[in-house]
mmCIF file of C-alpha atoms in Angstrom:
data_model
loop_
_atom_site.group_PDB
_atom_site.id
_atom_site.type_symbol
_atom_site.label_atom_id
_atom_site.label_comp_id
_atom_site.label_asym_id
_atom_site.label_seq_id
_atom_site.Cartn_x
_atom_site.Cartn_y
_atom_site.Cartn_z
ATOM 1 C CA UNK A 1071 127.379 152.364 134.980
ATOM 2 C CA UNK A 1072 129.446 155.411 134.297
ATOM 3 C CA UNK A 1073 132.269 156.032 136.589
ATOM 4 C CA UNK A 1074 133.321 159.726 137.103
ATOM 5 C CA UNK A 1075 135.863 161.351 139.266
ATOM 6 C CA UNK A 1076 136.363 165.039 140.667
ATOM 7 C CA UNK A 1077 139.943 166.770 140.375
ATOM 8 C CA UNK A 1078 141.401 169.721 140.564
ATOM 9 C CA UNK A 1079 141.743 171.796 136.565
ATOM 10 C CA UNK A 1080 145.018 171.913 135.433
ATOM 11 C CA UNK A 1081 146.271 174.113 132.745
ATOM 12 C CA UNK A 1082 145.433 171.390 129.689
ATOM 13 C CA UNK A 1083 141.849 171.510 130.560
ATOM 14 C CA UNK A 1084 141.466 175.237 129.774
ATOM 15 C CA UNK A 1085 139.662 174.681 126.536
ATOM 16 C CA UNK A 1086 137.122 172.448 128.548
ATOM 17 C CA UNK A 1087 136.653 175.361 130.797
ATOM 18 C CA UNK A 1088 135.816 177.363 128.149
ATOM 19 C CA UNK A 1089 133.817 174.750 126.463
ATOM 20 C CA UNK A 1090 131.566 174.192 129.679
ATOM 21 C CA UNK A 1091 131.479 177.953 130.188
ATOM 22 C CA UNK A 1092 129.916 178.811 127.007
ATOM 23 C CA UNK A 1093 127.513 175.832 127.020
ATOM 24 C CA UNK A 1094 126.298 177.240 130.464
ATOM 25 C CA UNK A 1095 125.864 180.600 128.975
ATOM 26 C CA UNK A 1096 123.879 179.224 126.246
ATOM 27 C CA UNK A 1097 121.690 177.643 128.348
ATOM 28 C CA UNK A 1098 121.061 180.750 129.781
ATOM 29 C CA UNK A 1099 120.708 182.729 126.869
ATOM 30 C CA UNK A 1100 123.890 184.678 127.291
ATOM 31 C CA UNK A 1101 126.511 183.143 124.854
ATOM 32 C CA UNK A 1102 126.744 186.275 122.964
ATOM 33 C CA UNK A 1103 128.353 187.849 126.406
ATOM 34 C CA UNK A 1104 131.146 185.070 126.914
ATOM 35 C CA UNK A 1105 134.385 187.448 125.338
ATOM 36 C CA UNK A 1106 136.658 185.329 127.688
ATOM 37 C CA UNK A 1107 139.486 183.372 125.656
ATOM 38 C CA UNK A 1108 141.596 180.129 126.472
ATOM 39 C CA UNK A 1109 145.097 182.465 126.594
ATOM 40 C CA UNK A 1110 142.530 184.380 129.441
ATOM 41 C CA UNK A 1111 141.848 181.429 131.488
ATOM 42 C CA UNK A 1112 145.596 180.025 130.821
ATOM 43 C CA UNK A 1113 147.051 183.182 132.363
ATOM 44 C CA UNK A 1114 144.343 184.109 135.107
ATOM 45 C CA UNK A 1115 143.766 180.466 136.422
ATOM 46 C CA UNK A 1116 147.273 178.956 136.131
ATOM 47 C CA UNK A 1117 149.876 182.156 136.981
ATOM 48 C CA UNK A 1118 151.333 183.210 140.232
ATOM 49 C CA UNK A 1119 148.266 184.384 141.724
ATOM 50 C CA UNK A 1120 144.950 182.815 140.844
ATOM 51 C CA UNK A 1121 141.877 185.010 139.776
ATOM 52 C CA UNK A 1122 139.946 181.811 139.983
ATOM 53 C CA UNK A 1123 140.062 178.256 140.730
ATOM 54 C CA UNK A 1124 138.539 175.099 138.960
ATOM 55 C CA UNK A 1125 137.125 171.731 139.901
ATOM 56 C CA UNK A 1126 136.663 169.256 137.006
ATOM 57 C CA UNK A 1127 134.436 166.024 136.624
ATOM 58 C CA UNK A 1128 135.267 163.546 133.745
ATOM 59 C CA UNK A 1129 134.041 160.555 132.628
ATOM 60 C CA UNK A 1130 135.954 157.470 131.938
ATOM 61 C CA UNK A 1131 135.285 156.687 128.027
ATOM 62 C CA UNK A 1132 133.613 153.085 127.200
ATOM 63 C CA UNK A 1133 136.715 151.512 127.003
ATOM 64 C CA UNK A 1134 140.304 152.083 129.514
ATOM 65 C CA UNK A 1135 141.869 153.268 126.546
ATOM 66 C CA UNK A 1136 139.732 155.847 125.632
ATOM 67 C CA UNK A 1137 140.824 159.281 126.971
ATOM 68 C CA UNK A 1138 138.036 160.442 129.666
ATOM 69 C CA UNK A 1139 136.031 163.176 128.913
ATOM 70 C CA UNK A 1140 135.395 166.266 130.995
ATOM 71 C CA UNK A 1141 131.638 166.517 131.380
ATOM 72 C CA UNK A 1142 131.398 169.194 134.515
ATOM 73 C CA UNK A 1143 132.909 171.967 136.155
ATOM 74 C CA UNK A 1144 132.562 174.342 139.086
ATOM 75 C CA UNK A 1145 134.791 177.946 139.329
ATOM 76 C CA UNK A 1146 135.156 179.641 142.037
ATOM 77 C CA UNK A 1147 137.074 182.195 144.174
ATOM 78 C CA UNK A 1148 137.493 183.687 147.332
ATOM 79 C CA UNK A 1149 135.691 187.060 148.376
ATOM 80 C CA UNK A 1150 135.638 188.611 151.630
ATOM 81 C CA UNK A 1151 132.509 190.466 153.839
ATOM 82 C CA UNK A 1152 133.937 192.506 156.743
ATOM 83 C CA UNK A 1153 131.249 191.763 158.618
ATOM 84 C CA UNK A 1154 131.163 187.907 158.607
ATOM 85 C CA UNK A 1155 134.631 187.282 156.693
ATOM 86 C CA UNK A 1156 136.143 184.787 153.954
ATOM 87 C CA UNK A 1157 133.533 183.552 151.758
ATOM 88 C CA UNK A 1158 133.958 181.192 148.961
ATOM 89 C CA UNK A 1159 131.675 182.838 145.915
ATOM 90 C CA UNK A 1160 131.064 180.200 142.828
ATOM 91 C CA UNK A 1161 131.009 181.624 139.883
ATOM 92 C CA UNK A 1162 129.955 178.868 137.382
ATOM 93 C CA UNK A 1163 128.405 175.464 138.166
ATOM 94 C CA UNK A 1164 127.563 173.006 135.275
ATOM 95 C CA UNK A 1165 127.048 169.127 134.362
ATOM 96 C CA UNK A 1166 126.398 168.022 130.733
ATOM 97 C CA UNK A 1167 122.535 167.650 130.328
ATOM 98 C CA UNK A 1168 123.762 163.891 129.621
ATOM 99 C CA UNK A 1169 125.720 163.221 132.626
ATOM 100 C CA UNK A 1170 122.875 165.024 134.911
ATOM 101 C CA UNK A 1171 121.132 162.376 137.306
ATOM 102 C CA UNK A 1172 124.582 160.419 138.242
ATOM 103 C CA UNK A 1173 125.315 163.011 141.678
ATOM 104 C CA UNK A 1174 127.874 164.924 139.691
ATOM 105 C CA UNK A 1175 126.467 168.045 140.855
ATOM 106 C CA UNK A 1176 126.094 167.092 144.529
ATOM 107 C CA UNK A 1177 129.543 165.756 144.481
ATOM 108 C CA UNK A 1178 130.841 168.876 143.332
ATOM 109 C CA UNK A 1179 129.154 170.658 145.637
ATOM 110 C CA UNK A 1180 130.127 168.791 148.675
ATOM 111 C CA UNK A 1181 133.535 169.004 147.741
ATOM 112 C CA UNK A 1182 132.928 172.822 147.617
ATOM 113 C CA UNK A 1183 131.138 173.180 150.962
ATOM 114 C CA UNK A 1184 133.944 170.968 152.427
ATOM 115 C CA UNK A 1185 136.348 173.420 150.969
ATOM 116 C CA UNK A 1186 134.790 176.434 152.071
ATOM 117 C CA UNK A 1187 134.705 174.958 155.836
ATOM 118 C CA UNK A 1188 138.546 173.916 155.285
ATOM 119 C CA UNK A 1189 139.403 177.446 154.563
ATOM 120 C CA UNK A 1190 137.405 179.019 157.665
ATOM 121 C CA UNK A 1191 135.111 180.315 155.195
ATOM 122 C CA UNK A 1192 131.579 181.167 156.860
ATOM 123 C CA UNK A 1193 129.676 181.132 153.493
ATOM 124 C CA UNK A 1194 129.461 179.955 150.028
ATOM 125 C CA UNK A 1195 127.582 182.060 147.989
ATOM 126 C CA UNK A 1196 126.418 182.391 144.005
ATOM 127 C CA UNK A 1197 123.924 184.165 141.994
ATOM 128 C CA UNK A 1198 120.730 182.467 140.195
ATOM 129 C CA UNK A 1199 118.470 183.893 137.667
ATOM 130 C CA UNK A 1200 115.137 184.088 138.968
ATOM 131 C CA UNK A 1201 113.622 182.451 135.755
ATOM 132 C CA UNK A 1202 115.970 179.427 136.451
ATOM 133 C CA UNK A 1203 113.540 177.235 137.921
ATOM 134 C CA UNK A 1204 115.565 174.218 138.698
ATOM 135 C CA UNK A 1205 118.606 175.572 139.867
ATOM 136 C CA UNK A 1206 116.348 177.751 141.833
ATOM 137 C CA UNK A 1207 114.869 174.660 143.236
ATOM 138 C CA UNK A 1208 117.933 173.201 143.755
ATOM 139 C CA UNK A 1209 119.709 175.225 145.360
ATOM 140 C CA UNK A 1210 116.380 176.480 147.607
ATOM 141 C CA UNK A 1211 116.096 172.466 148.552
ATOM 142 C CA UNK A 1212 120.113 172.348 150.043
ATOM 143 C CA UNK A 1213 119.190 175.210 152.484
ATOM 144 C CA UNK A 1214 120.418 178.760 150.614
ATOM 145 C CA UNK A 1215 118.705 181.743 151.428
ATOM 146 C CA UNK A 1216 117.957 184.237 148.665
ATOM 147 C CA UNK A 1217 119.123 187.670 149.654
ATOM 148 C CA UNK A 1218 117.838 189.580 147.017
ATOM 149 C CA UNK A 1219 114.513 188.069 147.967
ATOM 150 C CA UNK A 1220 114.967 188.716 151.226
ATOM 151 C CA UNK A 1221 117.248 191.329 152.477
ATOM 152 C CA UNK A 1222 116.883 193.565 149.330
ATOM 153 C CA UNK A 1223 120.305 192.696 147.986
ATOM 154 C CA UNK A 1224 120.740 194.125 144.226
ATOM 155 C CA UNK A 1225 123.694 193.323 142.106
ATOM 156 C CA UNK A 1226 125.213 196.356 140.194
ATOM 157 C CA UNK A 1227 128.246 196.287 137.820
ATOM 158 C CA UNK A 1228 129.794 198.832 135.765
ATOM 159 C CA UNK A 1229 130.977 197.722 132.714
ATOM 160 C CA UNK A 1230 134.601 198.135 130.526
ATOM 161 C CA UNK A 1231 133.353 201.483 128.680
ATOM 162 C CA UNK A 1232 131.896 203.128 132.304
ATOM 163 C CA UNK A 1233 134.644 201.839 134.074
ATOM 164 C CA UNK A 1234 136.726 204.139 131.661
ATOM 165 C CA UNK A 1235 134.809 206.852 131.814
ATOM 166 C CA UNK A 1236 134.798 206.672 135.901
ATOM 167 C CA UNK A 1237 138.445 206.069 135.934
ATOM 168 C CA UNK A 1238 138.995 209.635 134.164
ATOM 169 C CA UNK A 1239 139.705 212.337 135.826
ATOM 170 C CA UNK A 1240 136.892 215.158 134.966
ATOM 171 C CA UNK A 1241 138.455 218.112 133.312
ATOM 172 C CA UNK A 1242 138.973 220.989 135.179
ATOM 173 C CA UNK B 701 137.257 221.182 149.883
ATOM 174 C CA UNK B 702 141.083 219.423 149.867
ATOM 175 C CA UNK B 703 141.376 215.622 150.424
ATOM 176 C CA UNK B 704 143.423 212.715 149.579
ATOM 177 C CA UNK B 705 143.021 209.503 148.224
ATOM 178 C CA UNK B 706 145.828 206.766 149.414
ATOM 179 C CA UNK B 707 146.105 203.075 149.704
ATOM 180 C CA UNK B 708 144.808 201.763 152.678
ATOM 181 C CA UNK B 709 147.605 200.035 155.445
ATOM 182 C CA UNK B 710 147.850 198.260 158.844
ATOM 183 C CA UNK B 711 147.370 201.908 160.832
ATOM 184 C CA UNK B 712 144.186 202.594 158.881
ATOM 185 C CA UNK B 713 142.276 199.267 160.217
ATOM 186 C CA UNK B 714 140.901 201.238 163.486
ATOM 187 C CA UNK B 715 139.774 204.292 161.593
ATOM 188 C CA UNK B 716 138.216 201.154 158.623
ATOM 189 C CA UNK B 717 137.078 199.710 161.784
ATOM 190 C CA UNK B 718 135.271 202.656 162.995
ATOM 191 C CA UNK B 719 133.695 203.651 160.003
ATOM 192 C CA UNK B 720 132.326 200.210 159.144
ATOM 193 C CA UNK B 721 130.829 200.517 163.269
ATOM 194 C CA UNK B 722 132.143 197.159 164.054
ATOM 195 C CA UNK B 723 133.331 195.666 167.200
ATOM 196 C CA UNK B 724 136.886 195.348 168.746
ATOM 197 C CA UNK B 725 136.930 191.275 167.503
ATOM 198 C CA UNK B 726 136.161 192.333 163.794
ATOM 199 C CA UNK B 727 138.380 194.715 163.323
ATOM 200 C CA UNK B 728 141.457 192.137 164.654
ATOM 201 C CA UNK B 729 139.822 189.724 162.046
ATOM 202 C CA UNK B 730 140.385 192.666 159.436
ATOM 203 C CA UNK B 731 143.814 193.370 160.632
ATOM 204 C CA UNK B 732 145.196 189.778 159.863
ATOM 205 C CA UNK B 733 142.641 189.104 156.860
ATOM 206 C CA UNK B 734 143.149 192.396 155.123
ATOM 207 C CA UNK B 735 147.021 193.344 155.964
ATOM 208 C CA UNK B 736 149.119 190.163 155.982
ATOM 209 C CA UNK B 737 150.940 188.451 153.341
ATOM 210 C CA UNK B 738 148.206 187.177 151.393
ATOM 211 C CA UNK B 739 145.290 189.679 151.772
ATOM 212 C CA UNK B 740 141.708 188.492 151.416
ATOM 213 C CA UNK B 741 140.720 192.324 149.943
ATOM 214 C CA UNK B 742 142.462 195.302 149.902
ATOM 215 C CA UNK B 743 141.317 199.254 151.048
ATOM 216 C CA UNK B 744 141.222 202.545 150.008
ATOM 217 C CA UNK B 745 141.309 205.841 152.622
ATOM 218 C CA UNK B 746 140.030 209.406 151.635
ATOM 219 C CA UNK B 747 141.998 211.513 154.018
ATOM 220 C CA UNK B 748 141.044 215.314 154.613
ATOM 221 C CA UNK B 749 144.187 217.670 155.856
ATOM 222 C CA UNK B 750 144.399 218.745 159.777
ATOM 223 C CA UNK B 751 142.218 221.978 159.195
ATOM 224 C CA UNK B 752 139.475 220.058 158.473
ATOM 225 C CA UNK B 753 139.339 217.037 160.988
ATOM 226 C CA UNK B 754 136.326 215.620 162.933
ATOM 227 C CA UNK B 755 135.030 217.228 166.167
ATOM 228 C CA UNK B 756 136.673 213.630 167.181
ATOM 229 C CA UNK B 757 139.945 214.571 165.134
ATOM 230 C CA UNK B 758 139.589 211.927 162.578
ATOM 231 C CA UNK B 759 141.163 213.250 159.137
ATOM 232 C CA UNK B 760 140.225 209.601 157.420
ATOM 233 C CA UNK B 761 136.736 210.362 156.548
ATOM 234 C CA UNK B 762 136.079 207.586 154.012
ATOM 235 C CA UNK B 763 137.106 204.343 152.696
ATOM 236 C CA UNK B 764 136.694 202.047 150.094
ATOM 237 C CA UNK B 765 137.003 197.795 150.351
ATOM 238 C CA UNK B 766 137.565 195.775 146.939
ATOM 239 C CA UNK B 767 138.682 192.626 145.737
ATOM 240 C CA UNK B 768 139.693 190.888 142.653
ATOM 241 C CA UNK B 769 137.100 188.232 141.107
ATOM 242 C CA UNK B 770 136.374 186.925 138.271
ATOM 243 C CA UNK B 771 133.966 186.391 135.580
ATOM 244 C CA UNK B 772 133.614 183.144 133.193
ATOM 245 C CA UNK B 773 131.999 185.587 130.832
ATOM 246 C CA UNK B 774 134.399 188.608 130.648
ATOM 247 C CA UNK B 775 137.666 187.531 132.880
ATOM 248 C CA UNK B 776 139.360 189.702 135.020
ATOM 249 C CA UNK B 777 136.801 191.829 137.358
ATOM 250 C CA UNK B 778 136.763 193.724 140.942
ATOM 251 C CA UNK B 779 134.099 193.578 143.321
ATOM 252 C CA UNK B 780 133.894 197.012 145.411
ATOM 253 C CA UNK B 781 132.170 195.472 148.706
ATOM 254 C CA UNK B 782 132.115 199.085 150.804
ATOM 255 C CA UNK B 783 131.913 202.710 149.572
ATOM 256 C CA UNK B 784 130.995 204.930 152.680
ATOM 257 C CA UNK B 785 131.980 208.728 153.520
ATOM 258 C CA UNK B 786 131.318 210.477 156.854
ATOM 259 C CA UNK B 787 127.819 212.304 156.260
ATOM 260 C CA UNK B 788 129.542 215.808 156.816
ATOM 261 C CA UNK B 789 131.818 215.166 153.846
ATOM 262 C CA UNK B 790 129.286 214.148 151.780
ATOM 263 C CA UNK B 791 128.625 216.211 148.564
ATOM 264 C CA UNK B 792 132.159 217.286 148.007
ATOM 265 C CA UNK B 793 133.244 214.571 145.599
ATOM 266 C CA UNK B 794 134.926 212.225 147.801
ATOM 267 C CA UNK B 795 132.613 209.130 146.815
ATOM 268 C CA UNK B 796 133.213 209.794 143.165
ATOM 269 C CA UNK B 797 136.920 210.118 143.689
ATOM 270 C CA UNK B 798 136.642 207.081 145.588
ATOM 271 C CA UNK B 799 135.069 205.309 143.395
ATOM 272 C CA UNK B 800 137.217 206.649 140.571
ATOM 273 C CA UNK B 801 140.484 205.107 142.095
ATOM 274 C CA UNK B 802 138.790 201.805 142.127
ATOM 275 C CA UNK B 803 138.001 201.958 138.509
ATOM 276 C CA UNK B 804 142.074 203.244 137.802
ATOM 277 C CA UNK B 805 143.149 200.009 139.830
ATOM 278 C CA UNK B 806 140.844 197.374 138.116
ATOM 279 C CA UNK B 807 141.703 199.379 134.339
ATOM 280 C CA UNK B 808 145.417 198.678 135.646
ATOM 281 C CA UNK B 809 144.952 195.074 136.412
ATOM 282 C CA UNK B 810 143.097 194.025 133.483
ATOM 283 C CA UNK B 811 139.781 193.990 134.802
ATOM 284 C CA UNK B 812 136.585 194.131 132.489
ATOM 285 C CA UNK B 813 133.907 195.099 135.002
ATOM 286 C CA UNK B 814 133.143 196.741 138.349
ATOM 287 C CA UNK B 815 130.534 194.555 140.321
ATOM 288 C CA UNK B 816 129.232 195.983 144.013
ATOM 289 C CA UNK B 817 125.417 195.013 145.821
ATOM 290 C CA UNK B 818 123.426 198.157 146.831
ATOM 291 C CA UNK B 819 119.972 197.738 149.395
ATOM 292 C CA UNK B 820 117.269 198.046 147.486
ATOM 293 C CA UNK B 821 115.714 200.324 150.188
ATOM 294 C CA UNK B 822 118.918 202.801 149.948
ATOM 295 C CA UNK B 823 117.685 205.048 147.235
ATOM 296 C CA UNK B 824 120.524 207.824 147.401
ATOM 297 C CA UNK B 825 123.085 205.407 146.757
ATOM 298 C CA UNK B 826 121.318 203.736 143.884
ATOM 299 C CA UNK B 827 120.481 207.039 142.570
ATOM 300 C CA UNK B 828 124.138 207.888 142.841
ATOM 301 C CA UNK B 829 125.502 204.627 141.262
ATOM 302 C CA UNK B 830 123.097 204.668 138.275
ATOM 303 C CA UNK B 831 124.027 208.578 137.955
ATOM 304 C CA UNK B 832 127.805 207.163 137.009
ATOM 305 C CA UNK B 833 126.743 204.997 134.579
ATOM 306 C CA UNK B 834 126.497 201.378 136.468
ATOM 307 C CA UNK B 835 123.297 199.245 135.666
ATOM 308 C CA UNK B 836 121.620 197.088 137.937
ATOM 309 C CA UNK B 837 121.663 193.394 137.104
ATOM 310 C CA UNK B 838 119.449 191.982 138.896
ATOM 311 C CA UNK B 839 116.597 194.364 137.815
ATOM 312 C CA UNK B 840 117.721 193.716 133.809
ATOM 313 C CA UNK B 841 118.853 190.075 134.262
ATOM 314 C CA UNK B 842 116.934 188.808 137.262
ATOM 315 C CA UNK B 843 119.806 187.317 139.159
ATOM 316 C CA UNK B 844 119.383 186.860 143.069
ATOM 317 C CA UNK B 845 122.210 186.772 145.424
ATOM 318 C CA UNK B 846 122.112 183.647 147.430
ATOM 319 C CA UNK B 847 124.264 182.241 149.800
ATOM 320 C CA UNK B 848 124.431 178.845 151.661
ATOM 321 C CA UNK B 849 126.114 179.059 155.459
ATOM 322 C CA UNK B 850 126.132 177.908 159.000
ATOM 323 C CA UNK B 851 123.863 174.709 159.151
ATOM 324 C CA UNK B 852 123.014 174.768 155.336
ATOM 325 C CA UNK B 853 126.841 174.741 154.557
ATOM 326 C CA UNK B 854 127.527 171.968 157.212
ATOM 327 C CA UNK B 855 125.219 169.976 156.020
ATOM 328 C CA UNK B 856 126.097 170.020 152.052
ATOM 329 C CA UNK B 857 129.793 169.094 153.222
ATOM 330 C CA UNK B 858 128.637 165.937 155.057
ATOM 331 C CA UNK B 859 126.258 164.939 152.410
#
């Protein structure tokens, strides 16, 4: 029976991060797009003011002496609707395919939901790729409500080179 | 046509609060969530000189919201979550300009990318947002915004 626990990311865990993140992105095809670095997370996760915030699951290893091994993570922040206020936004959300099955993933994401009620958030909300049929699924099956699908909601993002370009004054 | 584009503060919330067209009990909730020590976003107001106010005498005749986010692909990003301008000061640049000091404040805080949602029924502003180079991810990548609240929320923290 494999034991795991939830805790809070602490600066030694960054390379797990990263680890977890690019596995993710693989899965989804994108691991060519992950440019983020360790020294990245170090700074933005662990400095005086957070751009994100971490959850970790690990395993313990066969035996007590064996270090445990970090198998999951969720990241998330806080973003902000004027309409309905504070909402807690998750980023990234994985389990190992080899830990899936034990409740990780519903673990983590009661301990999210519980977090986002703590903090007077009204909503916790994430994007899926349509093609992702199980996390579709899964997500569809614990009562969240696809806006793009219904309410028309498209995502839009400029990227480094056309944020330059916007950010320069035209020339007179 | 002159205007001005400043950092939004405490005294702007009414005129945010107006524009946005919300009630009395929002805009209190923006006051303390937007303007105290640890803001939840931050604004920007696009001011027009006295000659030029409102029938109304407003001289703030657009705003932008934004906040800082993040991205386990890229790092650093901002996330613009309003961009309006009063219709009669449309067409004069102020959007753009708005827009433009957004993309100087996430440049100067180390941010990668510039993520907002648009309606998909609001052709204009898609039209104008493609037209300054933005793409649209969830055409290109197929990813839905979805978000879990009220009884859906409630019930994933008790589970």
């Amino acid at each position: 029976k494999m034991e795991y626990k939830l805790r809070k990311a602490e600066p030694r865990d960054v390379s797990d991060i990263l680890r977890l993140v690019k596995e993710l992105a693989k899965y989804e095809e994108m691991e060519h797009q992950v440019t983020l670095t360790e020294q990245e997370l170090l700074e933005d996760g662990f400095g005086d003011t957070p751009f994100y915030h971490c959850i970790i699951a690990e395993i313990q290893g066969a035996n007590s002496s064996d270090e445990p091994k970090v198998v999951g993570f969720a990241m998330y922040y806080f973003t902000y609707d004027p309409w309905v206020g504070k909402q807690l936004y998750l980023e990234d959300f994985y389990v190992m395919d080899e830990c899936r099955g034990l409740g990780i993933g519903s673990e983590i994401l009661r301990h999210l939901s519980n977090l986002a009620m703590k903090t007077r958030c009204t909503g916790m909300m994430f994007v899926v790729a349509e093609n992702n049929e199980p996390s579709v699924q899964f997500y569809k099956r614990r009562g969240a409500e696809d806006l793009s699908q219904e309410e028309g909601w498209r995502l839009f993002r400029f990227d480094k080179d056309s944020l330059v370009k916007m950010a320069t004054p035209p020339e007179e | 046509m002159d205007f001005s584009i400043r950092a939004a503060n405490l005294d702007d919330c009414k005129d945010i609060a107006r524009m946005i067209m919300v009630s009395g009990h929002v805009r209190a909730h923006l006051e303390t969530d937007g303007f105290s020590k640890n803001p939840f976003f931050h604004g920007i107001i696009a001011e027009v000189p006295e000659q030029h106010r409102t029938r109304e005498g407003h001289t703030k005749i657009g705003y932008a919201l934004y906040f800082y986010s993040y991205s386990s692909w890229k790092g650093r990003s901002i996330y613009m979550e309003d961009l309006y301008v009063m219709p009669e000061f449309r067409g004069k640049g102020v959007g753009k300009a708005l827009m433009s000091k957004v993309a100087q404040l996430a440049l100067a805080a180390g941010c990668h990318q510039l993520n907002f949602t648009v309606l998909d029924w609001n052709k204009p502003s898609m039209d104008f947002y493609l037209s300054q180079g933005c793409f649209d991810v969830t055409s290109s990548l197929g990813y839905h915004c979805m978000r879990c609240e009220g009884e859906a929320l409630e019930h994933l923290a008790q589970l």
